[in-house]
Amino acid sequence: MPRPPRTDWEIYAQVVHRLRFVILALGAIAIGVTLPASERVTYDTDVLTYFEADTPSRDAFEAIEARFGRSVEVVTLVVPRDGTVFTPQGVAAIARLAEASAARPEVSAVRSPLPPPPPPHAPASDDAPPSTWAERFAAAADAPENRPLVAADGSVAAVAAVVDARAAEADVRAIAAAHRALRDAVAADAPGFELIQTGRIPIDDAYLRESRDDVDRYAGLQMGILAALIFVAVGSLSMTLAIMVVVVALTGGSVGVLALTGTPLNGLSSAAPAVLMGLMVASVLHIALAYQGAIRGGATRQAAIALAYARNARPVVLSVATTMVSFLLLNVAESPPFRQLGTVVAVGLVGVLALAFTLLPALLAVLPRNAARHRAGAERAIGALAGASARHARVVLVAAGLVAAVAGAGAGRLVANDTFAHYFDARYEVRRATDLFEAKLSGTTIVDIEVDAGAPEGVFAGPVRSAGRDLTAWLQARPEVARVDSIAALLATAPAPGTPAKAAVTAATDRLAATGGPRLLGPAARYERLSVVLAGVSSQDILAFQRATEAQAARLYGAGAVRVSGLPVLSAELSVNSARSMILGMALALAAISGLLMVTLRSVRLGLVSLVPNLLPILLAFGAWGFAVREVSFAATVVGALTYGIVVDDTVHILAGLERARDTRPPREALEATYRRVGVAVVVTTLALALSFMPFAVSGFLVNRHFGILTALTLAAALLADLVVLPALMAVVDRERPRRRRR
């Protein structure tokens, strides 16, 4: 009898078999080029990376920094382990710290609770009683430029080193390391005291270290757990190694390409390789398991490759396409790092497809045959679970509806809120120092108010000075305000009443600037700055303060004369605006991915059915978060739009398999057969995807941690929805549908 015509996938498998060694050689060359290059990838160290450029708030922030200079500090707290800092040893530590800080080349000024310059030998040799030391501290702290650098009870004192902003931009890590070494040297001679650091330099350094350490710390662990998961699924060391080669080729290659193109990573996009690692496993594992199933049925290697790709090519391409759509839709996010993460992963997904259809089949063509009969029990169990869910469909769907209602109530409790000073958790020294500084000395949330006084007299004009006094008094009376640095506040302590306004203002601001305080007088005396320190405030509090201040300033100075800005304001606005962008992103993802499923699965019915198991996990994750935590950072607001395209992957494989099985089997039998065939891959790939977000979920950086935990919760809920809810839903929807045969 004549042989039937070969299918396209049989031709594909034959070509791959013939070219397998060429493909493997080209893959080895690509890995050899990109992996070494990945070591040269750079990282963006500036926290401003998280905020959109060319927005009114960012423009105001940068304009204030340009006119008044950028305040960049290393603040070292001297904390007695027992007692107070009002001791010879405490004063000696503060004096040495101030003197050593002042000697650093990048330091322009030092603020200390001791009168400058602190003599390094006098405090250590002075045996005055603690009460005398307290009086000396109090006298030094009376100067406006030094307040508040020592707690009234002596429980903590601070030395602030003001660093040249240009030096900090050049190498923030080197400066932070130098000041840590300086701190450690002083602490070694002060065993009764703990010295910890906060300020813009330590915060930027912690942000940079978190960006790199999350990846470096967990990459090896992630690879090991992934390899273990794959080995459990495939039951073959050679197959596990083959899949891991493909994974390493993708992740190393993606980072290598970024390094070769000079594209820097940031705190969020640095985990793109880890995300791609999970997505790569999710794509290739379905193919590998189908290949083993064909081998178990007696097929040759070449025939098994053809059968594996015939069954999985369309769902793999579709799942990668839907994931790509969800990541590309991160470009509607308010924060640039999320947009970079979306773009990097979306481009990397092209590599997923390329490797899944070239390197993977070439490796399968040379591997020892392995039928993986060990999965039979797990396959039967997953099929039985799907069958039980289908038999009790109404009960399952009613229960799912009740759970969804409860989750909806929890999601309704969510409040988008960020506390900028709390972006790092307590494992970080900078967080402990920041909390102590806020509790004992002052706030670390600094909001700047810029006044455009106009011409010709500018800030020296009588009405401007009067408005400045009124605004300063209004600010000082607000409960969230810990301190106000303003010209009016300085003039209130000036010793010479009746001094001409210009001379008084110039002298007061020069005195403050000389000691490293904020610069308050702008170019040509047209602009004035009020630097306000807030304590214990959230993003909602900051926005309320901004609105109230702008309204009060408009009454005093006139409309348009005042702008309120600062990093906390940028962060608070980002928190609120990101919630709006998530709604837009979710709507776009829902429309795009559902439409894509309807077209590719050639079924409006299946496209609509897919909405339930893909939207339910997002609702469950946010509902649980609403009850457990309630507040979400701006990072969490993009999780819905991002995860919709990820959780749809397994649904696509189930629906595509069900559609094929339904052509020749009754609905219930087709359902159980489909879950037996793809169930193990669904479980393992979901675990792999959840694992790929592990560096986020355990991060000490709150933005990353919220993002990772919510994504992992969503993926866990997606597995439950696919294994339990989807079979019940299909049992109801598919009940009356007649069988048809595929042409």
mmCIF file of N, CA and C in Angstrom, residues 233-342:
data_model
loop_
_atom_site.group_PDB
_atom_site.id
_atom_site.type_symbol
_atom_site.label_atom_id
_atom_site.label_comp_id
_atom_site.label_asym_id
_atom_site.label_seq_id
_atom_site.Cartn_x
_atom_site.Cartn_y
_atom_site.Cartn_z
ATOM 1 N N ALA A 233 8.977 15.459 37.191
ATOM 2 C CA ALA A 233 7.986 15.347 36.116
ATOM 3 C C ALA A 233 8.436 14.400 35.019
ATOM 4 N N VAL A 234 9.696 14.503 34.592
ATOM 5 C CA VAL A 234 10.129 13.721 33.420
ATOM 6 C C VAL A 234 10.777 12.407 33.803
ATOM 7 N N GLY A 235 11.278 12.285 35.047
ATOM 8 C CA GLY A 235 11.867 11.030 35.492
ATOM 9 C C GLY A 235 13.119 10.634 34.751
ATOM 10 N N SER A 236 13.845 11.615 34.227
ATOM 11 C CA SER A 236 15.034 11.308 33.421
ATOM 12 C C SER A 236 16.068 12.400 33.645
ATOM 13 N N LEU A 237 17.280 11.997 34.018
ATOM 14 C CA LEU A 237 18.346 12.960 34.228
ATOM 15 C C LEU A 237 18.733 13.635 32.921
ATOM 16 N N SER A 238 18.817 12.857 31.832
ATOM 17 C CA SER A 238 19.220 13.439 30.552
ATOM 18 C C SER A 238 18.174 14.432 30.047
ATOM 19 N N MET A 239 16.898 14.105 30.196
ATOM 20 C CA MET A 239 15.842 15.022 29.776
ATOM 21 C C MET A 239 15.867 16.287 30.636
ATOM 22 N N THR A 240 16.097 16.130 31.936
ATOM 23 C CA THR A 240 16.190 17.289 32.830
ATOM 24 C C THR A 240 17.326 18.204 32.404
ATOM 25 N N LEU A 241 18.493 17.619 32.124
ATOM 26 C CA LEU A 241 19.634 18.415 31.691
ATOM 27 C C LEU A 241 19.337 19.127 30.367
ATOM 28 N N ALA A 242 18.649 18.449 29.467
ATOM 29 C CA ALA A 242 18.323 19.052 28.173
ATOM 30 C C ALA A 242 17.429 20.278 28.363
ATOM 31 N N ILE A 243 16.400 20.134 29.196
ATOM 32 C CA ILE A 243 15.498 21.266 29.429
ATOM 33 C C ILE A 243 16.238 22.403 30.116
ATOM 34 N N MET A 244 17.112 22.085 31.078
ATOM 35 C CA MET A 244 17.857 23.135 31.777
ATOM 36 C C MET A 244 18.836 23.833 30.837
ATOM 37 N N VAL A 245 19.370 23.124 29.857
ATOM 38 C CA VAL A 245 20.231 23.767 28.856
ATOM 39 C C VAL A 245 19.440 24.823 28.096
ATOM 40 N N VAL A 246 18.219 24.482 27.717
ATOM 41 C CA VAL A 246 17.370 25.448 27.012
ATOM 42 C C VAL A 246 17.066 26.638 27.912
ATOM 43 N N VAL A 247 16.792 26.382 29.188
ATOM 44 C CA VAL A 247 16.486 27.459 30.142
ATOM 45 C C VAL A 247 17.688 28.382 30.313
ATOM 46 N N VAL A 248 18.875 27.795 30.494
ATOM 47 C CA VAL A 248 20.088 28.601 30.659
ATOM 48 C C VAL A 248 20.387 29.390 29.389
ATOM 49 N N ALA A 249 20.167 28.785 28.251
ATOM 50 C CA ALA A 249 20.395 29.490 26.987
ATOM 51 C C ALA A 249 19.523 30.727 26.887
ATOM 52 N N LEU A 250 18.269 30.619 27.331
ATOM 53 C CA LEU A 250 17.361 31.767 27.254
ATOM 54 C C LEU A 250 17.729 32.842 28.267
ATOM 55 N N THR A 251 17.888 32.461 29.537
ATOM 56 C CA THR A 251 18.121 33.462 30.576
ATOM 57 C C THR A 251 19.487 34.114 30.426
ATOM 58 N N GLY A 252 20.519 33.291 30.203
ATOM 59 C CA GLY A 252 21.842 33.870 29.994
ATOM 60 C C GLY A 252 21.895 34.714 28.746
ATOM 61 N N GLY A 253 21.230 34.246 27.696
ATOM 62 C CA GLY A 253 21.217 35.002 26.453
ATOM 63 C C GLY A 253 20.507 36.323 26.586
ATOM 64 N N SER A 254 19.383 36.346 27.321
ATOM 65 C CA SER A 254 18.635 37.597 27.468
ATOM 66 C C SER A 254 19.453 38.642 28.218
ATOM 67 N N VAL A 255 20.129 38.221 29.299
ATOM 68 C CA VAL A 255 20.966 39.169 30.042
ATOM 69 C C VAL A 255 22.171 39.579 29.206
ATOM 70 N N GLY A 256 22.736 38.628 28.462
ATOM 71 C CA GLY A 256 23.873 38.954 27.612
ATOM 72 C C GLY A 256 23.534 39.968 26.551
ATOM 73 N N VAL A 257 22.337 39.845 25.969
ATOM 74 C CA VAL A 257 21.912 40.816 24.959
ATOM 75 C C VAL A 257 21.765 42.204 25.577
ATOM 76 N N LEU A 258 21.203 42.264 26.791
ATOM 77 C CA LEU A 258 21.078 43.554 27.470
ATOM 78 C C LEU A 258 22.455 44.170 27.722
ATOM 79 N N ALA A 259 23.413 43.314 28.131
ATOM 80 C CA ALA A 259 24.765 43.819 28.382
ATOM 81 C C ALA A 259 25.415 44.309 27.097
ATOM 82 N N LEU A 260 25.262 43.542 26.026
ATOM 83 C CA LEU A 260 25.888 43.915 24.756
ATOM 84 C C LEU A 260 25.287 45.189 24.177
ATOM 85 N N THR A 261 23.992 45.429 24.435
ATOM 86 C CA THR A 261 23.349 46.646 23.925
ATOM 87 C C THR A 261 23.454 47.812 24.889
ATOM 88 N N GLY A 262 24.076 47.604 26.060
ATOM 89 C CA GLY A 262 24.250 48.685 27.023
ATOM 90 C C GLY A 262 22.982 49.088 27.736
ATOM 91 N N THR A 263 22.002 48.186 27.824
ATOM 92 C CA THR A 263 20.740 48.485 28.500
ATOM 93 C C THR A 263 20.863 48.153 29.978
ATOM 94 N N PRO A 264 20.760 49.144 30.884
ATOM 95 C CA PRO A 264 20.892 48.850 32.316
ATOM 96 C C PRO A 264 19.613 48.259 32.889
ATOM 97 N N LEU A 265 19.757 47.433 33.890
ATOM 98 C CA LEU A 265 18.614 46.900 34.626
ATOM 99 C C LEU A 265 18.344 47.779 35.838
ATOM 100 N N ASN A 266 17.159 47.616 36.423
ATOM 101 C CA ASN A 266 16.838 48.327 37.658
ATOM 102 C C ASN A 266 16.281 47.334 38.665
ATOM 103 N N GLY A 267 15.802 47.837 39.801
ATOM 104 C CA GLY A 267 15.359 46.949 40.869
ATOM 105 C C GLY A 267 14.289 45.973 40.460
ATOM 106 N N LEU A 268 13.448 46.344 39.515
ATOM 107 C CA LEU A 268 12.361 45.468 39.097
ATOM 108 C C LEU A 268 12.736 44.647 37.872
ATOM 109 N N SER A 269 13.256 45.290 36.858
ATOM 110 C CA SER A 269 13.566 44.564 35.622
ATOM 111 C C SER A 269 14.724 43.592 35.796
ATOM 112 N N SER A 270 15.466 43.701 36.895
ATOM 113 C CA SER A 270 16.563 42.759 37.122
ATOM 114 C C SER A 270 16.059 41.330 37.317
ATOM 115 N N ALA A 271 14.774 41.170 37.633
ATOM 116 C CA ALA A 271 14.223 39.822 37.790
ATOM 117 C C ALA A 271 13.623 39.296 36.500
ATOM 118 N N ALA A 272 13.734 40.032 35.397
ATOM 119 C CA ALA A 272 13.211 39.554 34.112
ATOM 120 C C ALA A 272 13.797 38.196 33.727
ATOM 121 N N PRO A 273 15.101 37.955 33.903
ATOM 122 C CA PRO A 273 15.629 36.620 33.571
ATOM 123 C C PRO A 273 14.975 35.507 34.380
ATOM 124 N N ALA A 274 14.686 35.772 35.668
ATOM 125 C CA ALA A 274 14.032 34.753 36.486
ATOM 126 C C ALA A 274 12.620 34.475 35.986
ATOM 127 N N VAL A 275 11.918 35.519 35.585
ATOM 128 C CA VAL A 275 10.569 35.347 35.044
ATOM 129 C C VAL A 275 10.628 34.551 33.741
ATOM 130 N N LEU A 276 11.579 34.895 32.880
ATOM 131 C CA LEU A 276 11.730 34.168 31.618
ATOM 132 C C LEU A 276 12.077 32.698 31.868
ATOM 133 N N MET A 277 12.822 32.451 32.926
ATOM 134 C CA MET A 277 13.180 31.077 33.257
ATOM 135 C C MET A 277 11.922 30.246 33.500
ATOM 136 N N GLY A 278 10.997 30.780 34.301
ATOM 137 C CA GLY A 278 9.752 30.070 34.563
ATOM 138 C C GLY A 278 8.899 29.918 33.324
ATOM 139 N N LEU A 279 8.839 30.960 32.492
ATOM 140 C CA LEU A 279 8.046 30.894 31.265
ATOM 141 C C LEU A 279 8.641 29.901 30.272
ATOM 142 N N MET A 280 9.957 29.795 30.246
ATOM 143 C CA MET A 280 10.606 28.830 29.364
ATOM 144 C C MET A 280 10.240 27.401 29.776
ATOM 145 N N VAL A 281 10.319 27.128 31.073
ATOM 146 C CA VAL A 281 9.961 25.798 31.567
ATOM 147 C C VAL A 281 8.501 25.493 31.251
ATOM 148 N N ALA A 282 7.622 26.487 31.467
ATOM 149 C CA ALA A 282 6.199 26.281 31.211
ATOM 150 C C ALA A 282 5.932 25.921 29.754
ATOM 151 N N SER A 283 6.725 26.475 28.842
ATOM 152 C CA SER A 283 6.511 26.209 27.418
ATOM 153 C C SER A 283 7.065 24.854 27.002
ATOM 154 N N VAL A 284 8.297 24.547 27.413
ATOM 155 C CA VAL A 284 8.947 23.345 26.884
ATOM 156 C C VAL A 284 8.493 22.078 27.581
ATOM 157 N N LEU A 285 7.989 22.206 28.826
ATOM 158 C CA LEU A 285 7.636 20.992 29.555
ATOM 159 C C LEU A 285 6.447 20.277 28.914
ATOM 160 N N HIS A 286 5.483 21.020 28.403
ATOM 161 C CA HIS A 286 4.355 20.383 27.717
ATOM 162 C C HIS A 286 4.847 19.559 26.527
ATOM 163 N N ILE A 287 5.808 20.110 25.794
ATOM 164 C CA ILE A 287 6.352 19.395 24.631
ATOM 165 C C ILE A 287 7.121 18.161 25.073
ATOM 166 N N ALA A 288 7.951 18.329 26.116
ATOM 167 C CA ALA A 288 8.772 17.207 26.577
ATOM 168 C C ALA A 288 7.909 16.057 27.098
ATOM 169 N N LEU A 289 6.856 16.386 27.854
ATOM 170 C CA LEU A 289 6.000 15.325 28.385
ATOM 171 C C LEU A 289 5.217 14.633 27.277
ATOM 172 N N ALA A 290 4.770 15.407 26.281
ATOM 173 C CA ALA A 290 4.079 14.791 25.138
ATOM 174 C C ALA A 290 5.031 13.891 24.355
ATOM 175 N N TYR A 291 6.284 14.287 24.231
ATOM 176 C CA TYR A 291 7.299 13.458 23.564
ATOM 177 C C TYR A 291 7.469 12.139 24.309
ATOM 178 N N GLN A 292 7.539 12.214 25.644
ATOM 179 C CA GLN A 292 7.682 10.983 26.418
ATOM 180 C C GLN A 292 6.446 10.100 26.288
ATOM 181 N N GLY A 293 5.260 10.740 26.231
ATOM 182 C CA GLY A 293 4.048 9.964 26.049
ATOM 183 C C GLY A 293 4.044 9.216 24.735
ATOM 184 N N ALA A 294 4.556 9.859 23.685
ATOM 185 C CA ALA A 294 4.642 9.190 22.386
ATOM 186 C C ALA A 294 5.653 8.045 22.423
ATOM 187 N N ILE A 295 6.766 8.260 23.104
ATOM 188 C CA ILE A 295 7.762 7.192 23.260
ATOM 189 C C ILE A 295 7.133 6.022 24.018
ATOM 190 N N ARG A 296 6.344 6.320 25.030
ATOM 191 C CA ARG A 296 5.676 5.273 25.799
ATOM 192 C C ARG A 296 4.739 4.460 24.910
ATOM 193 N N GLY A 297 4.163 5.129 23.889
ATOM 194 C CA GLY A 297 3.275 4.434 22.959
ATOM 195 C C GLY A 297 3.999 3.670 21.870
ATOM 196 N N GLY A 298 5.330 3.679 21.872
ATOM 197 C CA GLY A 298 6.098 2.895 20.917
ATOM 198 C C GLY A 298 6.652 3.667 19.747
ATOM 199 N N ALA A 299 6.546 4.998 19.736
ATOM 200 C CA ALA A 299 7.020 5.794 18.607
ATOM 201 C C ALA A 299 8.542 5.905 18.625
ATOM 202 N N THR A 300 9.110 6.113 17.451
ATOM 203 C CA THR A 300 10.538 6.416 17.353
ATOM 204 C C THR A 300 10.774 7.851 17.823
ATOM 205 N N ARG A 301 12.074 8.213 17.996
ATOM 206 C CA ARG A 301 12.374 9.585 18.398
ATOM 207 C C ARG A 301 11.748 10.581 17.429
ATOM 208 N N GLN A 302 11.993 10.375 16.152
ATOM 209 C CA GLN A 302 11.521 11.328 15.145
ATOM 210 C C GLN A 302 10.001 11.409 15.128
ATOM 211 N N ALA A 303 9.347 10.273 15.207
ATOM 212 C CA ALA A 303 7.884 10.265 15.222
ATOM 213 C C ALA A 303 7.345 10.892 16.502
ATOM 214 N N ALA A 304 8.046 10.669 17.617
ATOM 215 C CA ALA A 304 7.609 11.247 18.890
ATOM 216 C C ALA A 304 7.727 12.773 18.854
ATOM 217 N N ILE A 305 8.792 13.291 18.248
ATOM 218 C CA ILE A 305 8.940 14.741 18.109
ATOM 219 C C ILE A 305 7.800 15.304 17.264
ATOM 220 N N ALA A 306 7.493 14.618 16.148
ATOM 221 C CA ALA A 306 6.412 15.088 15.282
ATOM 222 C C ALA A 306 5.088 15.109 16.027
ATOM 223 N N LEU A 307 4.809 14.058 16.798
ATOM 224 C CA LEU A 307 3.544 13.981 17.523
ATOM 225 C C LEU A 307 3.484 15.022 18.641
ATOM 226 N N ALA A 308 4.599 15.218 19.364
ATOM 227 C CA ALA A 308 4.627 16.186 20.464
ATOM 228 C C ALA A 308 4.348 17.598 19.956
ATOM 229 N N TYR A 309 4.942 17.956 18.820
ATOM 230 C CA TYR A 309 4.728 19.301 18.291
ATOM 231 C C TYR A 309 3.369 19.425 17.611
ATOM 232 N N ALA A 310 2.866 18.357 17.024
ATOM 233 C CA ALA A 310 1.529 18.405 16.431
ATOM 234 C C ALA A 310 0.480 18.697 17.497
ATOM 235 N N ARG A 311 0.673 18.123 18.683
ATOM 236 C CA ARG A 311 -0.294 18.326 19.767
ATOM 237 C C ARG A 311 -0.087 19.641 20.513
ATOM 238 N N ASN A 312 1.144 20.125 20.580
ATOM 239 C CA ASN A 312 1.431 21.243 21.481
ATOM 240 C C ASN A 312 1.863 22.533 20.809
ATOM 241 N N ALA A 313 2.164 22.505 19.515
ATOM 242 C CA ALA A 313 2.671 23.715 18.872
ATOM 243 C C ALA A 313 1.677 24.869 18.984
ATOM 244 N N ARG A 314 0.405 24.590 18.655
ATOM 245 C CA ARG A 314 -0.581 25.664 18.688
ATOM 246 C C ARG A 314 -0.803 26.200 20.102
ATOM 247 N N PRO A 315 -1.035 25.340 21.122
ATOM 248 C CA PRO A 315 -1.201 25.903 22.468
ATOM 249 C C PRO A 315 0.053 26.586 23.008
ATOM 250 N N VAL A 316 1.246 26.074 22.643
ATOM 251 C CA VAL A 316 2.473 26.740 23.100
ATOM 252 C C VAL A 316 2.583 28.130 22.489
ATOM 253 N N VAL A 317 2.376 28.237 21.192
ATOM 254 C CA VAL A 317 2.435 29.544 20.536
ATOM 255 C C VAL A 317 1.369 30.473 21.093
ATOM 256 N N LEU A 318 0.173 29.936 21.314
ATOM 257 C CA LEU A 318 -0.915 30.758 21.829
ATOM 258 C C LEU A 318 -0.637 31.225 23.256
ATOM 259 N N SER A 319 -0.123 30.322 24.092
ATOM 260 C CA SER A 319 0.166 30.709 25.477
ATOM 261 C C SER A 319 1.291 31.733 25.538
ATOM 262 N N VAL A 320 2.316 31.575 24.699
ATOM 263 C CA VAL A 320 3.389 32.571 24.651
ATOM 264 C C VAL A 320 2.844 33.902 24.141
ATOM 265 N N ALA A 321 1.962 33.849 23.158
ATOM 266 C CA ALA A 321 1.393 35.080 22.613
ATOM 267 C C ALA A 321 0.563 35.818 23.660
ATOM 268 N N THR A 322 -0.257 35.087 24.419
ATOM 269 C CA THR A 322 -1.071 35.745 25.442
ATOM 270 C C THR A 322 -0.201 36.325 26.556
ATOM 271 N N THR A 323 0.848 35.592 26.927
ATOM 272 C CA THR A 323 1.774 36.119 27.940
ATOM 273 C C THR A 323 2.497 37.354 27.425
ATOM 274 N N MET A 324 2.882 37.332 26.157
ATOM 275 C CA MET A 324 3.543 38.484 25.562
ATOM 276 C C MET A 324 2.625 39.708 25.580
ATOM 277 N N VAL A 325 1.346 39.478 25.275
ATOM 278 C CA VAL A 325 0.385 40.587 25.302
ATOM 279 C C VAL A 325 0.308 41.183 26.699
ATOM 280 N N SER A 326 0.227 40.333 27.724
ATOM 281 C CA SER A 326 0.089 40.848 29.091
ATOM 282 C C SER A 326 1.318 41.629 29.517
ATOM 283 N N PHE A 327 2.501 41.174 29.116
ATOM 284 C CA PHE A 327 3.708 41.911 29.493
ATOM 285 C C PHE A 327 3.845 43.201 28.685
ATOM 286 N N LEU A 328 3.480 43.166 27.413
ATOM 287 C CA LEU A 328 3.527 44.399 26.623
ATOM 288 C C LEU A 328 2.568 45.442 27.171
ATOM 289 N N LEU A 329 1.449 44.981 27.749
ATOM 290 C CA LEU A 329 0.485 45.925 28.307
ATOM 291 C C LEU A 329 0.992 46.574 29.591
ATOM 292 N N LEU A 330 2.120 46.100 30.112
ATOM 293 C CA LEU A 330 2.744 46.829 31.220
ATOM 294 C C LEU A 330 3.226 48.207 30.770
ATOM 295 N N ASN A 331 3.246 48.441 29.473
ATOM 296 C CA ASN A 331 3.650 49.755 28.988
ATOM 297 C C ASN A 331 2.621 50.832 29.292
ATOM 298 N N VAL A 332 1.443 50.452 29.810
ATOM 299 C CA VAL A 332 0.497 51.469 30.281
ATOM 300 C C VAL A 332 0.760 51.812 31.740
ATOM 301 N N ALA A 333 1.695 51.107 32.396
ATOM 302 C CA ALA A 333 2.004 51.380 33.798
ATOM 303 C C ALA A 333 2.603 52.766 33.960
ATOM 304 N N GLU A 334 2.415 53.340 35.148
ATOM 305 C CA GLU A 334 2.908 54.688 35.429
ATOM 306 C C GLU A 334 4.406 54.705 35.714
ATOM 307 N N SER A 335 4.963 53.551 36.107
ATOM 308 C CA SER A 335 6.358 53.500 36.532
ATOM 309 C C SER A 335 7.241 52.910 35.433
ATOM 310 N N PRO A 336 8.294 53.611 34.997
ATOM 311 C CA PRO A 336 9.154 53.112 33.922
ATOM 312 C C PRO A 336 9.750 51.729 34.156
ATOM 313 N N PRO A 337 10.166 51.346 35.389
ATOM 314 C CA PRO A 337 10.710 49.992 35.551
ATOM 315 C C PRO A 337 9.725 48.883 35.177
ATOM 316 N N PHE A 338 8.440 49.099 35.408
ATOM 317 C CA PHE A 338 7.460 48.095 35.006
ATOM 318 C C PHE A 338 7.380 48.009 33.488
ATOM 319 N N ARG A 339 7.498 49.147 32.832
ATOM 320 C CA ARG A 339 7.471 49.136 31.371
ATOM 321 C C ARG A 339 8.702 48.423 30.830
ATOM 322 N N GLN A 340 9.857 48.646 31.472
ATOM 323 C CA GLN A 340 11.058 47.949 31.021
ATOM 324 C C GLN A 340 10.932 46.450 31.264
ATOM 325 N N LEU A 341 10.390 46.065 32.426
ATOM 326 C CA LEU A 341 10.174 44.639 32.698
ATOM 327 C C LEU A 341 9.288 44.031 31.631
ATOM 328 N N GLY A 342 8.187 44.714 31.295
ATOM 329 C CA GLY A 342 7.281 44.200 30.282
ATOM 330 C C GLY A 342 7.943 44.044 28.933
#
